[in-house]
Amino acid sequence: MEESSAFVEFRNVQKSYDGETLVVKDFNLSIAQGEFVTMLGPSGSGKTTCLMMLAGFEPVTHGEILLKGRPINDVPPHKRGIGMVFQNYALFPHMTVAENLAFPLKVRKVSDADVETKVNRALEMVELPGFGNRRPAQLSGGQQQRVAVARALVFDPELILMDEPLGALDKQLREQMQYEIKHIHEELGVTMVYVTHDQAEALTMSDRIAVFEDGVVQQLASPADLYEKPENAFVAGFIGENNRLSGTVKEVDGDVCKVALDEGGTVNAEMVDAGGVGARATLSIRPERVELLGDDGTMPNCVLGRIEELIYLGDHVRIRMTVAGTDEFIVKVRNSADRRDLQEGDEMSIGWRSRDCRALEPIDA
Amino acid sequence: MTAAEIHQPETGAMLTTADGAPLKEALARAMRRARFRAFLLVVPLLIFVLVTFAVPIAQMLYLSIHNPVFSDHMPRLTAYFEAHPDIDVPGEDGFAALALDLAASKKDRSAGRVGTRINYERPGSNSLFKSGARKAAKFKGPPYKEKLLKHRKDWADPHLWNVMKRAAQAHTLGFYAAALDLTYDKKGEITRVAPERRIYVMLFVRTFLLSALIAALCLLLGFPVAYLLANLPLRYSNLLMILVLLPFWTSLLVRTTSWITLLQSQGVLNDLMVATGMVGDDGRIQLMYNQAGTIIAMTHILLPFMILPLYSVMKTIPPSYMRAARSLGATPVTAFMKVYFPQTIPGIGAGCLLVFILAIGYYITPALVGGSTGELISNQIAFHMQSSLNWSLAAALGAILLFGVVLLYWLYDRLIGIDNMKFG
Ligand SMILES: Nc1ncnc2c1ncn2[C@@H]1O[C@H](COP(=O)(O)OP(=O)(O)OP(=O)(O)O)[C@@H](O)[C@H]1O
Ligand SMILES: [Mg+2]
């Protein structure tokens, strides 16, 4: 393998707790300096486990983790110099906020004067000046979260890990903290590895997102690519809303293919990871990319649908339709001035562009 | 007021509720109602504690300064002492009062009790009073002094009269003096008792030292066990918990007896050491019937009282604290000392206090395995309660012990803070 310039690198990492099942299977990831990478995935998919291996709290069963090109498998956690924010914050309850922040500096034998300036600077950065003498128990959840972030930053680590740091906060505070963490990341230029199972959080904050499922990275890509070009059915279903139609591949021509729907009709689609001619395929179409066609509508892909339910959401209307055998087909229509008058039970043609429809290998095929 | 001003915002105005009442008063009123409700809930317990605990303790404290046996049964002599406070050995008038009281005590069969009371301080007085009372009942008239002296020369002993004079005072600090190895000499001044009779102060010191040592040993042995209990996977920790609680399932006597079989000089442990050649057959180590026995057995018996509060505190410390400390750069040792250990202090405080206070009051175990060097003050209290029947002295010893515990508790509160304590 060639020497990489990656800041953090996982090479073929595997992890098993009990020697029977692999919780992480062949995990590869390289993170550039200053990057914000998020591990996103459903509960139990191994995100925390990967983070704990990087922090040094769980031994790696197989493979290698490199930090700045050096293998760190055998480096104990306190020598890795990685700042970490825990899900429950793990602020030391018997110390004041200032003592909590001073802790990483004191163990590094920083002089008292420097400790004070650094602690004050860190408190200012998270907008909590003057809270130094409080105990963690006297802070609100959001304030504790800021202190935890400040503590992970105060000793100037180059890498910061966060394990669902905003999980315990309400929606509004969570959005505000997302912005602040992102802001701190940009200001300090540190590398961040962030764990969450909230896809909106992942999409807004990250440079790149690794989507986890069952110990395997399904796709590693920028938020836009992840949303626009999911590489398999799991990612397509996990990120954002997505309509699925199933069919059989009839014709393949480079990147495009023709798929015959089970309920009749043929559509053009982008060929992603479905098999060759004759293979089963799941078509994935984003609800906002589907258009309602008038009688004169022209679209390369047209099917007939019937409106089952209309949900008014202010800026847009969600329409649940029966299309090609499924009654869970969702269409999002902008609530614009010229929108059509729709009624439940209406039948009409709908259509989409070929490149908005991706032919993927079915999950349980 | 200055302190309050500092906490006020710049305006310096008093904070008020919406309708203008001072905030502090409104708060106090709200709290008062909550407190009253809480008080009502504890009333049944309060009454129970009062009847079964506070009253007996008050009674004991009173008993330690009030012993009316002599003044009740020897009224004439008591009156005589009141009239002649400076008398040493009296003349005929004093002996007349004594003889008449003795004759009366023969009738109401109280001579034994009076004799016992004097016997506390002047050994041999018990029989003197009993036979004296029998004699005096047959006296037809004066001269009483001559007749009594004919019965026993002892009746003219100035020490006896000194003791009787003090016993005539129902309210006395004499028992506290006795409990601290002090006595009144012939001139009525407080002095220390003869060196060979000084036992209580030494026993108090030993009791406090041994209890502290036992608490320290329990902490040393219990801390790692509690840590394991709190951190092992459930199936192992459950088993360990059963082992920890095992001593509670067996009777105290059974446990103590098993210690005897194990530790006596012909016991299992010594046999093992002789068999393996660690000690010679003539060099068997004395582990029973001395202080070592008391320490070993009581440490074992009190260990759960240390482990349980420690465990309950450790259980609440999430492992993420240690991880956080390590990720922040602390070595495992530093992380333990600076982050884990400080959070266990409430448990340590509770465990030590619990073990210490229980150890101070223990008496069965030291009595069975302690021999004479392993005896504690409670054994003396038990002795005076059950054998010598000097309840006032037992009460005085108990009161001093109680005072010592309260003092320690107060010290603990000042140093660590009772609010920080967690018993489980
Ligand atoms: N200490 C452990 N011992 C044994 N198995 C474990 C341990 N920690 C985690 N696992 C298992 O490993 C798998 C992955 O766990 P992990 O905590 O990494 O998931 P996660 O992706 O962080 O999930 P979540 O979003 O719920 O936090 C799970 O099936 C879990 O049961
Ligand atoms: Mg997790």
CSV table of N, CA, C and O in Angstrom, one decimal, chain A residues 213 232-234 244 246 273 280-282 360-365:
chain,number,residue,atom,x,y,z
A,213,GLU,N,-23.5,0.6,7.9
A,213,GLU,CA,-24.6,-0.3,8.1
A,213,GLU,C,-24.0,-1.6,8.5
A,213,GLU,O,-23.2,-2.2,7.7
A,232,ASN,N,-26.0,2.7,-3.3
A,232,ASN,CA,-26.8,1.4,-3.2
A,232,ASN,C,-28.1,1.7,-2.5
A,232,ASN,O,-28.4,2.8,-2.1
A,233,ALA,N,-28.9,0.7,-2.5
A,233,ALA,CA,-30.3,0.9,-2.0
A,233,ALA,C,-30.3,1.3,-0.5
A,233,ALA,O,-31.2,2.0,-0.1
A,234,PHE,N,-29.4,0.8,0.3
A,234,PHE,CA,-29.4,1.2,1.7
A,234,PHE,C,-29.2,2.7,1.9
A,234,PHE,O,-29.9,3.3,2.6
A,244,ARG,N,-39.4,3.8,-4.0
A,244,ARG,CA,-38.8,2.6,-4.6
A,244,ARG,C,-39.8,1.9,-5.5
A,244,ARG,O,-40.9,1.7,-5.1
A,246,SER,N,-39.8,-1.6,-8.1
A,246,SER,CA,-39.0,-2.7,-8.5
A,246,SER,C,-39.3,-3.2,-9.9
A,246,SER,O,-40.4,-3.1,-10.3
A,273,ASP,N,-25.7,0.1,-9.3
A,273,ASP,CA,-25.1,-1.2,-9.0
A,273,ASP,C,-25.9,-2.4,-9.2
A,273,ASP,O,-25.7,-3.5,-8.7
A,280,ARG,N,-32.7,-8.4,-11.2
A,280,ARG,CA,-33.7,-7.5,-10.5
A,280,ARG,C,-33.1,-6.2,-10.1
A,280,ARG,O,-31.9,-6.1,-9.9
A,281,ALA,N,-33.9,-5.2,-10.1
A,281,ALA,CA,-33.4,-3.8,-9.7
A,281,ALA,C,-34.4,-3.1,-8.9
A,281,ALA,O,-35.6,-3.3,-9.1
A,282,THR,N,-33.9,-2.3,-8.0
A,282,THR,CA,-34.8,-1.3,-7.3
A,282,THR,C,-34.5,0.1,-7.9
A,282,THR,O,-33.4,0.5,-8.0
A,360,LEU,N,-30.7,0.4,-8.7
A,360,LEU,CA,-29.9,-0.2,-7.6
A,360,LEU,C,-30.2,-1.7,-7.4
A,360,LEU,O,-31.3,-2.1,-7.7
A,361,GLU,N,-29.2,-2.4,-6.9
A,361,GLU,CA,-29.4,-3.8,-6.6
A,361,GLU,C,-30.3,-3.8,-5.4
A,361,GLU,O,-30.1,-3.1,-4.4
A,362,PRO,N,-31.4,-4.6,-5.4
A,362,PRO,CA,-32.3,-4.7,-4.3
A,362,PRO,C,-31.5,-5.2,-3.0
A,362,PRO,O,-30.6,-6.0,-3.1
A,363,ILE,N,-32.0,-4.7,-1.8
A,363,ILE,CA,-31.3,-5.0,-0.6
A,363,ILE,C,-31.3,-6.4,-0.2
A,363,ILE,O,-30.2,-7.0,0.1
A,364,ASP,N,-32.5,-7.1,-0.4
A,364,ASP,CA,-32.5,-8.5,0.1
A,364,ASP,C,-32.5,-9.4,-1.1
A,364,ASP,O,-33.2,-10.4,-1.1
A,365,ALA,N,-31.8,-9.0,-2.2
A,365,ALA,CA,-31.7,-9.9,-3.3
A,365,ALA,C,-30.6,-10.9,-3.2
A,365,ALA,O,-29.7,-10.7,-2.4
